[in-house]
mmCIF file of C-alpha atoms in Angstrom:
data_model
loop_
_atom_site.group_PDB
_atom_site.id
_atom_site.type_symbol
_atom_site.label_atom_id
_atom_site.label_comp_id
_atom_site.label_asym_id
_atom_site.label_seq_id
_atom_site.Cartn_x
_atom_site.Cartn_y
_atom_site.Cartn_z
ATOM 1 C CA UNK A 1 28.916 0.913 21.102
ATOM 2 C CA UNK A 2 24.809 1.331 20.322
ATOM 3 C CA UNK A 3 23.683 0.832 17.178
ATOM 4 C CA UNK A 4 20.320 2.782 16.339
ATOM 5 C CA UNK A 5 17.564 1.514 13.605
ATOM 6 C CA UNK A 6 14.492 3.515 12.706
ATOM 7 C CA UNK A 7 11.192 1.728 11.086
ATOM 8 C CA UNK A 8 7.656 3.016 10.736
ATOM 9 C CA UNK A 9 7.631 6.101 8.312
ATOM 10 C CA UNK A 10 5.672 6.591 5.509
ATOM 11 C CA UNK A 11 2.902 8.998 3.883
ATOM 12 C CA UNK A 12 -0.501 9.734 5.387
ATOM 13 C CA UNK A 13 -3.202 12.337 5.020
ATOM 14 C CA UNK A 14 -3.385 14.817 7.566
ATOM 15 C CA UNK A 15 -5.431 13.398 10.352
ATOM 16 C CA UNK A 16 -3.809 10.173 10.031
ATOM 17 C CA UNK A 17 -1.445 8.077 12.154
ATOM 18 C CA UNK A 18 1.457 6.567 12.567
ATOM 19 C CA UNK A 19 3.903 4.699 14.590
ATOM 20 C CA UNK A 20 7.451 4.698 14.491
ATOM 21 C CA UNK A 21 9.601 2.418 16.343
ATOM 22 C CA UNK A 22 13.296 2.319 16.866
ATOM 23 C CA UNK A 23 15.535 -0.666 18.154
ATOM 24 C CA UNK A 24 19.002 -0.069 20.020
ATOM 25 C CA UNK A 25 21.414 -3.119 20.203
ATOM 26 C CA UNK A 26 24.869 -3.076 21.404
ATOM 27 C CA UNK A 27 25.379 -1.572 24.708
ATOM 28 C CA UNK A 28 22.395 -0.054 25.004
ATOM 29 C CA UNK A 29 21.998 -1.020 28.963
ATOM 30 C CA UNK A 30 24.262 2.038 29.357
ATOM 31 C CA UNK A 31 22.215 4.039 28.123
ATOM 32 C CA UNK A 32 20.384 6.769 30.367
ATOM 33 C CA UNK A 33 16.806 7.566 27.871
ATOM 34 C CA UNK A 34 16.227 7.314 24.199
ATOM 35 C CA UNK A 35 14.406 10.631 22.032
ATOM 36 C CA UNK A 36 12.827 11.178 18.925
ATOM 37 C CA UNK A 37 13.955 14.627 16.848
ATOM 38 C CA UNK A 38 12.455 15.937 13.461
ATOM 39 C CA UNK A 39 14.031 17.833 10.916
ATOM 40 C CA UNK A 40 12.375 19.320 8.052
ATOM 41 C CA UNK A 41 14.248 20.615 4.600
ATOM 42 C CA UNK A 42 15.277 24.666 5.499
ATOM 43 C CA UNK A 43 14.246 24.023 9.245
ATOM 44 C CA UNK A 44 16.538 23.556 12.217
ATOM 45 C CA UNK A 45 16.546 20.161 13.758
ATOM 46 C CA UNK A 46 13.873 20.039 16.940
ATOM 47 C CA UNK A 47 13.507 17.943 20.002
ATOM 48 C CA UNK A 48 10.063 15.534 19.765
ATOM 49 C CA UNK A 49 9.640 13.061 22.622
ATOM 50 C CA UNK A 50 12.125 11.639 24.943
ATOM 51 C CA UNK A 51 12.013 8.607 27.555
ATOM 52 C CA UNK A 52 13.986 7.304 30.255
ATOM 53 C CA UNK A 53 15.057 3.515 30.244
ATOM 54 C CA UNK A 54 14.546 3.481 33.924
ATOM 55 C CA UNK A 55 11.096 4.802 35.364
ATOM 56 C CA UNK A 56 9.341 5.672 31.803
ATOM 57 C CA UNK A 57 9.636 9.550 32.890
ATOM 58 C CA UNK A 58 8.562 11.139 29.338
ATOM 59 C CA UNK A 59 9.132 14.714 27.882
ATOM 60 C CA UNK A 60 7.247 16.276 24.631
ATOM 61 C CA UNK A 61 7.335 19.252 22.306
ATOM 62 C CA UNK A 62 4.754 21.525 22.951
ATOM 63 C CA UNK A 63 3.784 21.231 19.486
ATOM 64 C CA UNK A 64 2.501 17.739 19.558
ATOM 65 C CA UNK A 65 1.494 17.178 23.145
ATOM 66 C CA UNK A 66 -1.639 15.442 23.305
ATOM 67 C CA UNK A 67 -0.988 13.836 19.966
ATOM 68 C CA UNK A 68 1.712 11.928 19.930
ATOM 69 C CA UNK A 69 2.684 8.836 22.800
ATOM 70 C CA UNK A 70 6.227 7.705 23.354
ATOM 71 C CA UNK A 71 6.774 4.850 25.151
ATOM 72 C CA UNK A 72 9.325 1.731 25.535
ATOM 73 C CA UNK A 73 10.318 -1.836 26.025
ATOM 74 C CA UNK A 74 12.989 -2.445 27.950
ATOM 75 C CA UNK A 75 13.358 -5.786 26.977
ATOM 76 C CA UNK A 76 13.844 -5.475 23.296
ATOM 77 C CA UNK A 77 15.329 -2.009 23.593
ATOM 78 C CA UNK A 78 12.396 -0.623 21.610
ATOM 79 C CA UNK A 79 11.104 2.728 21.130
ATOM 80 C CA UNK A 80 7.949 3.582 19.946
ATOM 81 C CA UNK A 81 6.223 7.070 18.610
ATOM 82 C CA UNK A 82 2.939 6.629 18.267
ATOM 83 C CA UNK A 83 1.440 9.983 15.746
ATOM 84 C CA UNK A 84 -2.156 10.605 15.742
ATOM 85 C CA UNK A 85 -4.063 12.941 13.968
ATOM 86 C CA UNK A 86 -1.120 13.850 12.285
ATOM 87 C CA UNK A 87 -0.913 17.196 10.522
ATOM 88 C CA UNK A 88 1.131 18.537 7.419
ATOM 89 C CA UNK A 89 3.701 20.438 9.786
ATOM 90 C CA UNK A 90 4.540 16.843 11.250
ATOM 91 C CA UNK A 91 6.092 16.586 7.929
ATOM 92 C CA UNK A 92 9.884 15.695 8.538
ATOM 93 C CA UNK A 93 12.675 13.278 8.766
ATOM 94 C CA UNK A 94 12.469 11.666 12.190
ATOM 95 C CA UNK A 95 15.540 10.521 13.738
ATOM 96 C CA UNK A 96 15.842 8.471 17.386
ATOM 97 C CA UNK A 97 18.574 9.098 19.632
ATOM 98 C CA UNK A 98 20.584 7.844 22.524
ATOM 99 C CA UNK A 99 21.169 9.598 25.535
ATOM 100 C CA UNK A 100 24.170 8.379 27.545
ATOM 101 C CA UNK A 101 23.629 10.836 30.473
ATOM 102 C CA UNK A 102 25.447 13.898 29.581
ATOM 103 C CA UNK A 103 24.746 14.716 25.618
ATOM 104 C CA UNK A 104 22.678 12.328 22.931
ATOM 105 C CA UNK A 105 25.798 10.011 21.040
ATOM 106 C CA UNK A 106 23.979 7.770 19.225
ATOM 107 C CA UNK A 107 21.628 8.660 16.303
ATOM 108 C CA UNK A 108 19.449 6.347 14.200
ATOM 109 C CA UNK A 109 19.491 7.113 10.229
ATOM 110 C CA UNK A 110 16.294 8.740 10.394
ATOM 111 C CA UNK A 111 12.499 7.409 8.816
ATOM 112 C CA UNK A 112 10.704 10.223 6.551
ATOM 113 C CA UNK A 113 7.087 10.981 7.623
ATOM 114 C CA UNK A 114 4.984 12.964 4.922
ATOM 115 C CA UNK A 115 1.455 13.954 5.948
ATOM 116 C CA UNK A 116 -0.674 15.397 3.103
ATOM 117 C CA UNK A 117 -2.863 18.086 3.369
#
C-alpha cells in the first residue's frame, strides 16, 4: 500500500512561482512513475506532468510546457513540480498520483494553487 502527501501550494501573482513536492511511502518501489493532475471548480480533472521512477522519462500538458519542470528523487520518493511564471489559468487543486503500470491507484489529497491576476 502507497501512501501519497502533497506540500507546496499556496497564492502567487501571476508571473510567480512555485514548487510543489509530493512524498510516497509504503510500497512505493512498486511503483512504475508518479504524475501531477489539476482540477479546477466546474472543470474536468486534467493530466499535468508525469515521471518515471526508472530513467526520469517525463511527459507534460501542452498547456504548461516550457513552464513548469517535474522531476524526482528516488531516494526519498519525492516528487517535485516546479511552476514558473505562473498564470491565473494555473489556478487549481493539484493532486500527485501513483502509477502502478496499468492505471494511476494512488492519489495524494491534493495542494490548492491560486495565482492572481
Amino acid at each position: 500500500q502507497v501512501q501519497l502527501v502533497e506540500s507546496g501550494g499556496g497564492l502567487v501573482q501571476a508571473g510567480g512561482s512555485l514548487r510543489l513536492s509530493c512524498s510516497a511511502s509504503g510500497r512505493a518501489f512498486n511503483m512504475y512513475a508518479m504524475a501531477w493532475f489539476r482540477q479546477a471548480p466546474g472543470k474536468e480533472r486534467e493530466f499535468v506532468a508525469d515521471i518515471t521512477w526508472i530513467g526520469g522519462s517525463t511527459s507534460y500538458a501542452d498547456s504548461v510546457k516550457g513552464r513548469f519542470t517535474i522531476s524526482r528523487d528516488n531516494s526519498k520518493n519525492t516528487v517535485l513540480l516546479q511552476m514558473n511564471s505562473l498564470k491565473p489559468e494555473d489556478t487549481a487543486k493539484y493532486y500527485c498520483a501513483g502509477h502502478s503500470g496499468n492505471e494511476y491507484d494512488y492519489w495524494g489529497q491534493g495542494t490548492q494553487v491560486t495565482v492572481s491576476s
